[in-house]
PDB file of C-alpha atoms in Angstrom:
ATOM      1  CA  MET A   1       4.038 -52.090  56.143  1.00 55.00           C
ATOM      2  CA  ILE A   2       3.456 -50.187  52.887  1.00 59.00           C
ATOM      3  CA  GLU A   3       3.176 -46.861  54.690  1.00 59.00           C
ATOM      4  CA  GLN A   4       6.710 -47.424  56.031  1.00 64.00           C
ATOM      5  CA  ILE A   5       8.243 -47.848  52.569  1.00 73.00           C
ATOM      6  CA  GLU A   6       9.029 -44.849  50.397  1.00 83.00           C
ATOM      7  CA  GLN A   7       8.441 -45.204  46.662  1.00 82.00           C
ATOM      8  CA  LYS A   8      11.873 -43.781  45.819  1.00 87.00           C
ATOM      9  CA  TRP A   9      13.499 -46.642  47.739  1.00 86.00           C
ATOM     10  CA  LEU A  10      11.686 -49.179  45.578  1.00 88.00           C
ATOM     11  CA  LYS A  11      12.508 -47.235  42.442  1.00 89.00           C
ATOM     12  CA  SER A  12      16.224 -47.290  43.311  1.00 91.00           C
ATOM     13  CA  PHE A  13      15.973 -50.986  44.190  1.00 91.00           C
ATOM     14  CA  HIS A  14      14.438 -51.847  40.823  1.00 90.00           C
ATOM     15  CA  CYS A  15      16.996 -49.788  38.965  1.00 90.00           C
ATOM     16  CA  VAL A  16      19.954 -51.420  40.773  1.00 91.00           C
ATOM     17  CA  TYR A  17      18.456 -54.880  40.174  1.00 90.00           C
ATOM     18  CA  GLU A  18      17.953 -54.236  36.438  1.00 87.00           C
ATOM     19  CA  ASN A  19      21.389 -52.648  35.927  1.00 86.00           C
ATOM     20  CA  GLN A  20      23.277 -54.826  38.461  1.00 88.00           C
ATOM     21  CA  SER A  21      25.195 -51.707  39.357  1.00 88.00           C
ATOM     22  CA  PHE A  22      24.773 -48.867  41.804  1.00 90.00           C
ATOM     23  CA  LYS A  23      26.682 -46.534  39.538  1.00 89.00           C
ATOM     24  CA  ARG A  24      24.628 -47.253  36.394  1.00 87.00           C
ATOM     25  CA  ALA A  25      21.416 -47.042  38.422  1.00 90.00           C
ATOM     26  CA  ALA A  26      22.469 -43.647  39.766  1.00 91.00           C
ATOM     27  CA  GLU A  27      23.218 -42.409  36.242  1.00 89.00           C
ATOM     28  CA  PHE A  28      19.822 -43.637  35.015  1.00 85.00           C
ATOM     29  CA  LEU A  29      17.997 -41.995  37.917  1.00 87.00           C
ATOM     30  CA  ASN A  30      20.143 -38.848  37.693  1.00 89.00           C
ATOM     31  CA  LEU A  31      21.035 -39.189  41.377  1.00 91.00           C
ATOM     32  CA  PRO A  32      24.329 -39.332  43.280  1.00 92.00           C
ATOM     33  CA  THR A  33      25.472 -42.916  43.836  1.00 91.00           C
ATOM     34  CA  SER A  34      25.449 -42.253  47.572  1.00 92.00           C
ATOM     35  CA  ASN A  35      21.694 -41.502  47.414  1.00 92.00           C
ATOM     36  CA  VAL A  36      20.955 -44.777  45.643  1.00 92.00           C
ATOM     37  CA  SER A  37      23.074 -46.705  48.162  1.00 92.00           C
ATOM     38  CA  ARG A  38      21.245 -45.001  51.017  1.00 93.00           C
ATOM     39  CA  HIS A  39      17.828 -45.879  49.507  1.00 92.00           C
ATOM     40  CA  ILE A  40      18.795 -49.565  49.344  1.00 92.00           C
ATOM     41  CA  ALA A  41      20.187 -49.488  52.871  1.00 92.00           C
ATOM     42  CA  LEU A  42      17.007 -47.904  54.218  1.00 92.00           C
ATOM     43  CA  LEU A  43      14.858 -50.444  52.381  1.00 89.00           C
ATOM     44  CA  GLU A  44      16.904 -53.349  53.735  1.00 90.00           C
ATOM     45  CA  GLU A  45      16.747 -51.883  57.231  1.00 90.00           C
ATOM     46  CA  ARG A  46      12.974 -51.441  57.066  1.00 88.00           C
ATOM     47  CA  LEU A  47      12.457 -54.986  55.740  1.00 88.00           C
ATOM     48  CA  SER A  48      15.086 -56.428  58.078  1.00 90.00           C
ATOM     49  CA  ILE A  49      16.642 -58.463  55.262  1.00 90.00           C
ATOM     50  CA  ARG A  50      19.514 -58.188  52.818  1.00 92.00           C
ATOM     51  CA  LEU A  51      18.482 -57.599  49.206  1.00 92.00           C
ATOM     52  CA  PHE A  52      21.861 -57.590  47.433  1.00 92.00           C
ATOM     53  CA  GLU A  53      25.135 -59.430  47.855  1.00 88.00           C
ATOM     54  CA  ARG A  54      27.903 -56.931  47.241  1.00 82.00           C
ATOM     55  CA  THR A  55      31.463 -57.802  46.228  1.00 76.00           C
ATOM     56  CA  THR A  56      34.248 -55.703  44.770  1.00 72.00           C
ATOM     57  CA  ARG A  57      33.379 -56.950  41.298  1.00 76.00           C
ATOM     58  CA  ARG A  58      29.641 -57.473  41.117  1.00 81.00           C
ATOM     59  CA  ILE A  59      26.250 -57.078  42.720  1.00 87.00           C
ATOM     60  CA  MET A  60      23.754 -59.934  42.875  1.00 88.00           C
ATOM     61  CA  ALA A  61      20.240 -60.012  44.243  1.00 91.00           C
ATOM     62  CA  THR A  62      19.692 -62.306  47.181  1.00 92.00           C
ATOM     63  CA  GLU A  63      16.782 -64.731  47.165  1.00 91.00           C
ATOM     64  CA  ALA A  64      14.747 -62.154  49.065  1.00 92.00           C
ATOM     65  CA  GLY A  65      15.783 -59.452  46.585  1.00 91.00           C
ATOM     66  CA  GLU A  66      14.757 -61.671  43.671  1.00 91.00           C
ATOM     67  CA  GLN A  67      11.372 -62.326  45.254  1.00 91.00           C
ATOM     68  CA  LEU A  68      10.825 -58.627  46.034  1.00 90.00           C
ATOM     69  CA  TYR A  69      11.583 -57.603  42.448  1.00 91.00           C
ATOM     70  CA  LEU A  70       9.367 -60.250  40.845  1.00 90.00           C
ATOM     71  CA  SER A  71       6.506 -59.477  43.221  1.00 89.00           C
ATOM     72  CA  THR A  72       6.590 -55.691  42.979  1.00 87.00           C
ATOM     73  CA  GLN A  73       7.435 -55.216  39.286  1.00 86.00           C
ATOM     74  CA  PRO A  74       3.844 -55.862  38.022  1.00 86.00           C
ATOM     75  CA  LEU A  75       2.430 -53.649  40.769  1.00 84.00           C
ATOM     76  CA  LEU A  76       4.704 -50.737  39.896  1.00 82.00           C
ATOM     77  CA  GLU A  77       3.862 -51.111  36.210  1.00 81.00           C
ATOM     78  CA  LYS A  78       0.135 -50.987  37.024  1.00 83.00           C
ATOM     79  CA  LEU A  79       0.658 -47.958  39.252  1.00 80.00           C
ATOM     80  CA  ASN A  80       2.610 -46.179  36.536  1.00 76.00           C
ATOM     81  CA  SER A  81      -0.084 -46.996  33.949  1.00 73.00           C
ATOM     82  CA  ALA A  82      -2.790 -45.685  36.290  1.00 76.00           C
ATOM     83  CA  LEU A  83      -0.891 -42.441  36.877  1.00 72.00           C
ATOM     84  CA  GLU A  84      -0.326 -41.967  33.144  1.00 64.00           C
ATOM     85  CA  GLU A  85      -4.022 -42.605  32.459  1.00 66.00           C
ATOM     86  CA  VAL A  86      -5.060 -40.001  35.024  1.00 65.00           C
ATOM     87  CA  THR A  87      -2.536 -37.538  33.574  1.00 61.00           C
ATOM     88  CA  GLN A  88      -4.118 -37.991  30.147  1.00 58.00           C
ATOM     89  CA  HIS A  89      -7.390 -36.635  31.545  1.00 58.00           C
ATOM     90  CA  SER A  90      -5.646 -33.418  32.541  1.00 57.00           C
ATOM     91  CA  HIS A  91      -3.883 -32.993  29.186  1.00 64.00           C
ATOM     92  CA  GLN A  92      -6.476 -34.383  26.771  1.00 74.00           C
ATOM     93  CA  VAL A  93     -10.077 -33.475  26.021  1.00 82.00           C
ATOM     94  CA  MET A  94     -11.769 -36.609  27.302  1.00 80.00           C
ATOM     95  CA  GLY A  95     -13.961 -38.038  30.045  1.00 84.00           C
ATOM     96  CA  GLN A  96     -17.212 -36.999  31.716  1.00 88.00           C
ATOM     97  CA  LEU A  97     -18.239 -33.343  31.399  1.00 91.00           C
ATOM     98  CA  LYS A  98     -21.215 -32.042  33.413  1.00 92.00           C
ATOM     99  CA  VAL A  99     -22.641 -28.714  32.240  1.00 94.00           C
ATOM    100  CA  LEU A 100     -25.496 -26.527  33.514  1.00 93.00           C
ATOM    101  CA  MET A 101     -26.635 -23.896  30.995  1.00 93.00           C
ATOM    102  CA  PRO A 102     -29.617 -21.874  29.702  1.00 91.00           C
ATOM    103  CA  ASP A 103     -31.886 -23.612  27.199  1.00 89.00           C
ATOM    104  CA  SER A 104     -30.649 -21.571  24.250  1.00 89.00           C
ATOM    105  CA  PRO A 105     -30.641 -22.729  20.593  1.00 90.00           C
ATOM    106  CA  ALA A 106     -27.270 -21.049  19.971  1.00 91.00           C
ATOM    107  CA  LEU A 107     -25.702 -22.688  23.034  1.00 94.00           C
ATOM    108  CA  ALA A 108     -27.224 -26.030  22.083  1.00 94.00           C
ATOM    109  CA  GLN A 109     -25.611 -25.840  18.639  1.00 95.00           C
ATOM    110  CA  ALA A 110     -22.277 -24.885  20.207  1.00 95.00           C
ATOM    111  CA  MET A 111     -22.405 -27.865  22.608  1.00 96.00           C
ATOM    112  CA  VAL A 112     -23.271 -30.276  19.784  1.00 96.00           C
ATOM    113  CA  ALA A 113     -20.349 -28.941  17.740  1.00 96.00           C
ATOM    114  CA  PHE A 114     -18.014 -29.379  20.729  1.00 95.00           C
ATOM    115  CA  CYS A 115     -19.031 -33.024  21.200  1.00 95.00           C
ATOM    116  CA  GLN A 116     -18.624 -33.693  17.474  1.00 95.00           C
ATOM    117  CA  LYS A 117     -15.132 -32.234  17.602  1.00 93.00           C
ATOM    118  CA  HIS A 118     -14.191 -34.172  20.754  1.00 92.00           C
ATOM    119  CA  PRO A 119     -15.786 -37.645  20.567  1.00 91.00           C
ATOM    120  CA  SER A 120     -13.974 -38.792  23.741  1.00 89.00           C
ATOM    121  CA  ILE A 121     -16.175 -36.421  25.786  1.00 91.00           C
ATOM    122  CA  SER A 122     -19.213 -37.868  27.559  1.00 93.00           C
ATOM    123  CA  LEU A 123     -21.576 -34.915  28.040  1.00 92.00           C
ATOM    124  CA  SER A 124     -24.202 -34.640  30.777  1.00 93.00           C
ATOM    125  CA  CYS A 125     -26.129 -31.376  30.371  1.00 92.00           C
ATOM    126  CA  GLU A 126     -28.917 -29.791  32.405  1.00 90.00           C
ATOM    127  CA  THR A 127     -30.677 -26.525  31.568  1.00 88.00           C
ATOM    128  CA  SER A 128     -31.559 -23.629  33.852  1.00 81.00           C
ATOM    129  CA  LEU A 129     -31.711 -19.912  33.132  1.00 72.00           C
ATOM    130  CA  SER A 130     -30.968 -18.825  36.695  1.00 68.00           C
ATOM    131  CA  PRO A 131     -29.190 -21.585  38.651  1.00 65.00           C
ATOM    132  CA  LYS A 132     -29.021 -21.236  42.431  1.00 63.00           C
ATOM    133  CA  GLU A 133     -25.601 -21.032  44.074  1.00 59.00           C
ATOM    134  CA  ASP A 134     -26.286 -24.023  46.302  1.00 56.00           C
ATOM    135  CA  LEU A 135     -27.123 -26.215  43.289  1.00 57.00           C
ATOM    136  CA  LEU A 136     -23.853 -25.704  41.417  1.00 62.00           C
ATOM    137  CA  ASP A 137     -21.868 -28.467  43.115  1.00 67.00           C
ATOM    138  CA  GLY A 138     -21.343 -31.458  40.876  1.00 76.00           C
ATOM    139  CA  PHE A 139     -21.066 -29.457  37.646  1.00 87.00           C
ATOM    140  CA  ASP A 140     -17.808 -28.855  35.784  1.00 89.00           C
ATOM    141  CA  VAL A 141     -19.072 -25.726  33.990  1.00 93.00           C
ATOM    142  CA  VAL A 142     -22.079 -23.471  34.663  1.00 92.00           C
ATOM    143  CA  LEU A 143     -23.227 -21.015  31.972  1.00 94.00           C
ATOM    144  CA  SER A 144     -25.491 -18.133  32.983  1.00 90.00           C
ATOM    145  CA  PHE A 145     -26.482 -14.599  31.958  1.00 90.00           C
ATOM    146  CA  HIS A 146     -25.744 -11.537  34.110  1.00 90.00           C
ATOM    147  CA  ARG A 147     -25.965  -7.748  34.018  1.00 89.00           C
ATOM    148  CA  GLY A 148     -23.749  -5.480  36.076  1.00 87.00           C
ATOM    149  CA  GLN A 149     -21.306  -6.666  38.701  1.00 86.00           C
ATOM    150  CA  LEU A 150     -21.062 -10.347  39.491  1.00 86.00           C
ATOM    151  CA  PRO A 151     -21.886 -11.455  43.034  1.00 78.00           C
ATOM    152  CA  ASP A 152     -19.037 -12.723  45.183  1.00 77.00           C
ATOM    153  CA  SER A 153     -18.361 -16.383  44.555  1.00 77.00           C
ATOM    154  CA  SER A 154     -15.628 -18.970  44.938  1.00 78.00           C
ATOM    155  CA  TRP A 155     -16.112 -19.886  41.274  1.00 85.00           C
ATOM    156  CA  ILE A 156     -13.933 -18.520  38.474  1.00 89.00           C
ATOM    157  CA  ALA A 157     -15.881 -16.519  35.862  1.00 92.00           C
ATOM    158  CA  ARG A 158     -14.902 -16.311  32.187  1.00 94.00           C
ATOM    159  CA  GLU A 159     -16.786 -14.046  29.811  1.00 96.00           C
ATOM    160  CA  ILE A 160     -18.193 -15.847  26.767  1.00 97.00           C
ATOM    161  CA  LYS A 161     -20.141 -13.089  24.989  1.00 96.00           C
ATOM    162  CA  ARG A 162     -21.391  -9.562  25.655  1.00 96.00           C
ATOM    163  CA  TRP A 163     -24.490  -7.885  24.223  1.00 96.00           C
ATOM    164  CA  PRO A 164     -24.854  -4.053  24.485  1.00 96.00           C
ATOM    165  CA  SER A 165     -28.481  -3.313  25.368  1.00 97.00           C
ATOM    166  CA  SER A 166     -31.078  -0.558  25.256  1.00 97.00           C
ATOM    167  CA  VAL A 167     -34.572   0.114  26.558  1.00 97.00           C
ATOM    168  CA  PHE A 168     -37.193  -0.567  23.895  1.00 98.00           C
ATOM    169  CA  ALA A 169     -40.916   0.165  23.723  1.00 97.00           C
ATOM    170  CA  ALA A 170     -43.752  -0.086  21.222  1.00 97.00           C
ATOM    171  CA  PRO A 171     -44.820   3.316  19.747  1.00 97.00           C
ATOM    172  CA  GLU A 172     -48.393   2.730  20.968  1.00 95.00           C
ATOM    173  CA  LEU A 173     -47.234   2.376  24.568  1.00 96.00           C
ATOM    174  CA  LEU A 174     -45.269   5.630  24.390  1.00 95.00           C
ATOM    175  CA  GLN A 175     -48.335   7.398  22.995  1.00 94.00           C
ATOM    176  CA  ASN A 176     -50.460   6.236  25.929  1.00 92.00           C
ATOM    177  CA  HIS A 177     -47.876   7.021  28.626  1.00 92.00           C
ATOM    178  CA  SER A 178     -45.456   9.840  29.241  1.00 88.00           C
ATOM    179  CA  THR A 179     -42.144   8.990  27.562  1.00 91.00           C
ATOM    180  CA  PRO A 180     -39.537   8.436  30.292  1.00 94.00           C
ATOM    181  CA  TYR A 181     -36.331  10.482  30.144  1.00 94.00           C
ATOM    182  CA  LYS A 182     -34.814   9.637  33.529  1.00 95.00           C
ATOM    183  CA  LEU A 183     -34.438   6.374  35.385  1.00 95.00           C
ATOM    184  CA  THR A 184     -36.881   7.515  38.043  1.00 94.00           C
ATOM    185  CA  ASP A 185     -39.555   7.958  35.339  1.00 94.00           C
ATOM    186  CA  LEU A 186     -39.560   4.171  34.899  1.00 93.00           C
ATOM    187  CA  SER A 187     -41.528   3.893  38.140  1.00 90.00           C
ATOM    188  CA  TYR A 188     -44.570   5.354  36.377  1.00 91.00           C
ATOM    189  CA  VAL A 189     -44.680   3.297  33.165  1.00 95.00           C
ATOM    190  CA  PRO A 190     -45.275  -0.449  32.706  1.00 95.00           C
ATOM    191  CA  CYS A 191     -42.085  -2.442  32.299  1.00 95.00           C
ATOM    192  CA  ILE A 192     -41.204  -6.037  31.526  1.00 94.00           C
ATOM    193  CA  SER A 193     -38.860  -7.589  34.061  1.00 90.00           C
ATOM    194  CA  THR A 194     -37.382 -11.011  34.631  1.00 84.00           C
ATOM    195  CA  LEU A 195     -39.059 -13.444  36.964  1.00 75.00           C
ATOM    196  CA  THR A 196     -35.961 -14.920  38.625  1.00 67.00           C
ATOM    197  CA  ALA A 197     -33.139 -14.550  36.108  1.00 58.00           C
ATOM    198  CA  MET A 198     -30.465 -12.008  37.010  1.00 54.00           C
ATOM    199  CA  ASN A 199     -32.205 -11.549  40.366  1.00 55.00           C
ATOM    200  CA  GLY A 200     -35.343 -10.159  38.715  1.00 55.00           C
ATOM    201  CA  ALA A 201     -35.994  -6.447  39.270  1.00 58.00           C
ATOM    202  CA  PRO A 202     -34.534  -3.874  39.650  1.00 83.00           C
ATOM    203  CA  TRP A 203     -33.131  -2.883  36.290  1.00 93.00           C
ATOM    204  CA  ILE A 204     -29.381  -2.274  36.129  1.00 93.00           C
ATOM    205  CA  PHE A 205     -27.753   0.647  34.303  1.00 95.00           C
ATOM    206  CA  LYS A 206     -24.142   1.701  33.767  1.00 94.00           C
ATOM    207  CA  THR A 207     -22.688   5.156  34.372  1.00 93.00           C
ATOM    208  CA  PRO A 208     -19.967   6.727  32.194  1.00 91.00           C
ATOM    209  CA  ASP A 209     -17.383   6.139  34.931  1.00 90.00           C
ATOM    210  CA  GLY A 210     -18.035   2.406  34.934  1.00 85.00           C
ATOM    211  CA  HIS A 211     -20.269   2.113  37.998  1.00 90.00           C
ATOM    212  CA  THR A 212     -23.747   0.626  38.037  1.00 91.00           C
ATOM    213  CA  VAL A 213     -27.032   2.023  39.318  1.00 93.00           C
ATOM    214  CA  THR A 214     -30.291   0.195  39.832  1.00 92.00           C
ATOM    215  CA  GLN A 215     -33.858   1.275  39.310  1.00 92.00           C
ATOM    216  CA  LYS A 216     -36.985  -0.470  40.540  1.00 90.00           C
ATOM    217  CA  VAL A 217     -39.706  -0.759  37.929  1.00 91.00           C
ATOM    218  CA  GLN A 218     -43.399  -1.651  37.994  1.00 87.00           C
ATOM    219  CA  SER A 219     -44.151  -4.859  36.160  1.00 89.00           C
ATOM    220  CA  THR A 220     -47.151  -7.119  35.620  1.00 90.00           C
ATOM    221  CA  PHE A 221     -45.361  -9.098  32.898  1.00 93.00           C
ATOM    222  CA  LYS A 222     -42.414 -10.993  34.372  1.00 91.00           C
ATOM    223  CA  VAL A 223     -40.675 -13.581  32.244  1.00 90.00           C
ATOM    224  CA  ASN A 224     -37.450 -15.584  32.072  1.00 86.00           C
ATOM    225  CA  SER A 225     -37.246 -15.534  28.298  1.00 86.00           C
ATOM    226  CA  GLY A 226     -35.689 -12.943  26.035  1.00 89.00           C
ATOM    227  CA  TYR A 227     -38.095 -13.973  23.275  1.00 92.00           C
ATOM    228  CA  LEU A 228     -41.102 -13.477  25.561  1.00 94.00           C
ATOM    229  CA  ALA A 229     -39.779 -10.111  26.748  1.00 94.00           C
ATOM    230  CA  LYS A 230     -39.327  -8.938  23.176  1.00 97.00           C
ATOM    231  CA  SER A 231     -42.778 -10.195  22.124  1.00 97.00           C
ATOM    232  CA  GLY A 232     -44.330  -8.463  25.121  1.00 97.00           C
ATOM    233  CA  ALA A 233     -42.597  -5.197  24.263  1.00 97.00           C
ATOM    234  CA  ILE A 234     -43.833  -5.368  20.651  1.00 97.00           C
ATOM    235  CA  ALA A 235     -47.367  -6.011  21.938  1.00 97.00           C
ATOM    236  CA  GLY A 236     -47.167  -2.901  24.114  1.00 96.00           C
ATOM    237  CA  LEU A 237     -47.186  -4.716  27.459  1.00 97.00           C
ATOM    238  CA  GLY A 238     -44.255  -2.686  28.735  1.00 96.00           C
ATOM    239  CA  LEU A 239     -40.797  -1.299  28.187  1.00 97.00           C
ATOM    240  CA  ALA A 240     -38.056  -3.933  28.042  1.00 96.00           C
ATOM    241  CA  ILE A 241     -34.280  -4.032  28.235  1.00 96.00           C
ATOM    242  CA  LEU A 242     -33.144  -6.039  25.209  1.00 96.00           C
ATOM    243  CA  PRO A 243     -29.890  -6.624  23.310  1.00 96.00           C
ATOM    244  CA  ILE A 244     -29.580  -3.994  20.584  1.00 97.00           C
ATOM    245  CA  ASP A 245     -28.619  -6.394  17.787  1.00 94.00           C
ATOM    246  CA  SER A 246     -31.691  -8.570  18.439  1.00 94.00           C
ATOM    247  CA  CYS A 247     -34.071  -5.640  17.809  1.00 97.00           C
ATOM    248  CA  THR A 248     -32.621  -4.145  14.619  1.00 96.00           C
ATOM    249  CA  ASP A 249     -35.402  -5.399  12.351  1.00 97.00           C
ATOM    250  CA  GLU A 250     -38.149  -4.278  14.733  1.00 97.00           C
ATOM    251  CA  VAL A 251     -36.648  -0.794  15.049  1.00 97.00           C
ATOM    252  CA  ASN A 252     -36.309  -0.504  11.266  1.00 97.00           C
ATOM    253  CA  SER A 253     -39.917  -1.601  10.765  1.00 97.00           C
ATOM    254  CA  GLY A 254     -41.227   0.747  13.460  1.00 97.00           C
ATOM    255  CA  ALA A 255     -42.468  -2.049  15.733  1.00 97.00           C
ATOM    256  CA  LEU A 256     -40.109  -0.875  18.503  1.00 97.00           C
ATOM    257  CA  GLU A 257     -38.461   2.403  19.454  1.00 97.00           C
ATOM    258  CA  VAL A 258     -35.341   3.031  21.511  1.00 97.00           C
ATOM    259  CA  VAL A 259     -36.072   4.904  24.742  1.00 97.00           C
ATOM    260  CA  GLN A 260     -33.180   7.241  25.559  1.00 96.00           C
ATOM    261  CA  LEU A 261     -32.462   7.707  29.275  1.00 96.00           C
ATOM    262  CA  GLU A 262     -29.602   9.423  31.073  1.00 95.00           C
ATOM    263  CA  TYR A 263     -27.823   6.058  31.418  1.00 96.00           C
ATOM    264  CA  GLN A 264     -27.617   2.999  29.194  1.00 95.00           C
ATOM    265  CA  PRO A 265     -28.592  -0.437  30.514  1.00 96.00           C
ATOM    266  CA  ALA A 266     -25.696  -2.617  31.615  1.00 95.00           C
ATOM    267  CA  ASP A 267     -24.605  -5.104  28.964  1.00 95.00           C
ATOM    268  CA  LEU A 268     -26.063  -8.587  28.986  1.00 94.00           C
ATOM    269  CA  VAL A 269     -23.140 -10.958  29.492  1.00 95.00           C
ATOM    270  CA  LEU A 270     -22.918 -14.727  29.225  1.00 95.00           C
ATOM    271  CA  TYR A 271     -20.360 -16.133  31.676  1.00 95.00           C
ATOM    272  CA  ALA A 272     -18.882 -19.570  32.116  1.00 94.00           C
ATOM    273  CA  PHE A 273     -18.210 -20.460  35.744  1.00 92.00           C
ATOM    274  CA  TYR A 274     -15.998 -23.270  36.955  1.00 90.00           C
ATOM    275  CA  ALA A 275     -14.682 -24.257  40.351  1.00 84.00           C
ATOM    276  CA  SER A 276     -11.450 -22.663  41.515  1.00 70.00           C
ATOM    277  CA  ARG A 277      -8.800 -25.364  41.345  1.00 65.00           C
ATOM    278  CA  LYS A 278      -5.021 -25.304  41.042  1.00 62.00           C
ATOM    279  CA  HIS A 279      -5.149 -27.751  38.138  1.00 67.00           C
ATOM    280  CA  THR A 280      -8.121 -27.260  35.835  1.00 79.00           C
ATOM    281  CA  ALA A 281      -8.912 -30.144  33.487  1.00 82.00           C
ATOM    282  CA  LYS A 282      -8.186 -29.434  29.836  1.00 85.00           C
ATOM    283  CA  LYS A 283     -11.739 -30.441  28.868  1.00 90.00           C
ATOM    284  CA  ILE A 284     -13.095 -27.465  30.858  1.00 91.00           C
ATOM    285  CA  LEU A 285     -10.720 -24.878  29.402  1.00 90.00           C
ATOM    286  CA  THR A 286     -11.200 -26.279  25.888  1.00 93.00           C
ATOM    287  CA  LEU A 287     -15.003 -26.014  26.204  1.00 95.00           C
ATOM    288  CA  ILE A 288     -14.744 -22.385  27.319  1.00 95.00           C
ATOM    289  CA  GLU A 289     -12.400 -21.532  24.429  1.00 94.00           C
ATOM    290  CA  HIS A 290     -14.785 -23.288  22.038  1.00 95.00           C
ATOM    291  CA  LEU A 291     -17.773 -21.283  23.288  1.00 96.00           C
ATOM    292  CA  GLN A 292     -15.829 -18.023  23.048  1.00 95.00           C
ATOM    293  CA  HIS A 293     -14.845 -18.847  19.471  1.00 93.00           C
ATOM    294  CA  GLN A 294     -18.396 -19.858  18.543  1.00 90.00           C
ATOM    295  CA  SER A 295     -19.765 -16.575  19.904  1.00 84.00           C
ATOM    296  CA  LYS A 296     -17.583 -14.418  17.667  1.00 81.00           C
ATOM    297  CA  PRO A 297     -19.386 -12.807  14.709  1.00 70.00           C
TER     298      PRO A 297
END
């Protein structure tokens, strides 16, 4: 039966009952009086019973109309409350938030600050440096590092922070091997590459016109940690692509040198990914804005 009744018919019925007037109900609903009358007529026809007694002076609910109003009023109030509660989730920062992100101290501090600022958020967080595409379902936001062009995906990507990078090496390593000047020279010197993050080797560089080129490198030291890569480079285990601002002290002290090639490495970029939806929950957009703000110097 319920699938045969339109909600607007019941809404008009309730409004006529409460105002005891088709005209006042129409004004309240901002509808033509003829529409309200038609809604009542359709409802009566579908229920096969008369809901109002109409005279030239007044309108009164029949016994069936009285029973219908008293029975449906609590249900409509509960439905309206449920709809308003759901709407709050789309307009307020609240509810469950599932995040997959790298195990980074800076990101951890940012997430703690977000939860302190929004106590109505219930955070569930897992860590992974290089999440697989088929494991992303079930998360609201996925944070991951990339260099170069992003692979095709149905997810929406928002940039959080960008780190310009260079190739670094320990002076001792450059003394024991020919200093590379071109990308192809990297095939003949030891390099430090990622194990699985950012698809591992090859290294990715950017051209002046905005395109990217890749170069395979030889590596016996493969890691998924920027700290390990930097430590390995300082120890002379290989050349490494590292963010420039993370190596300032080492360059100044002489522990690392910048290796100049014909192209610069592509920037290291932290992206936030979320599923493509027409209506994105405010908690997701607020988290992304918070992370972008936290990443500013």
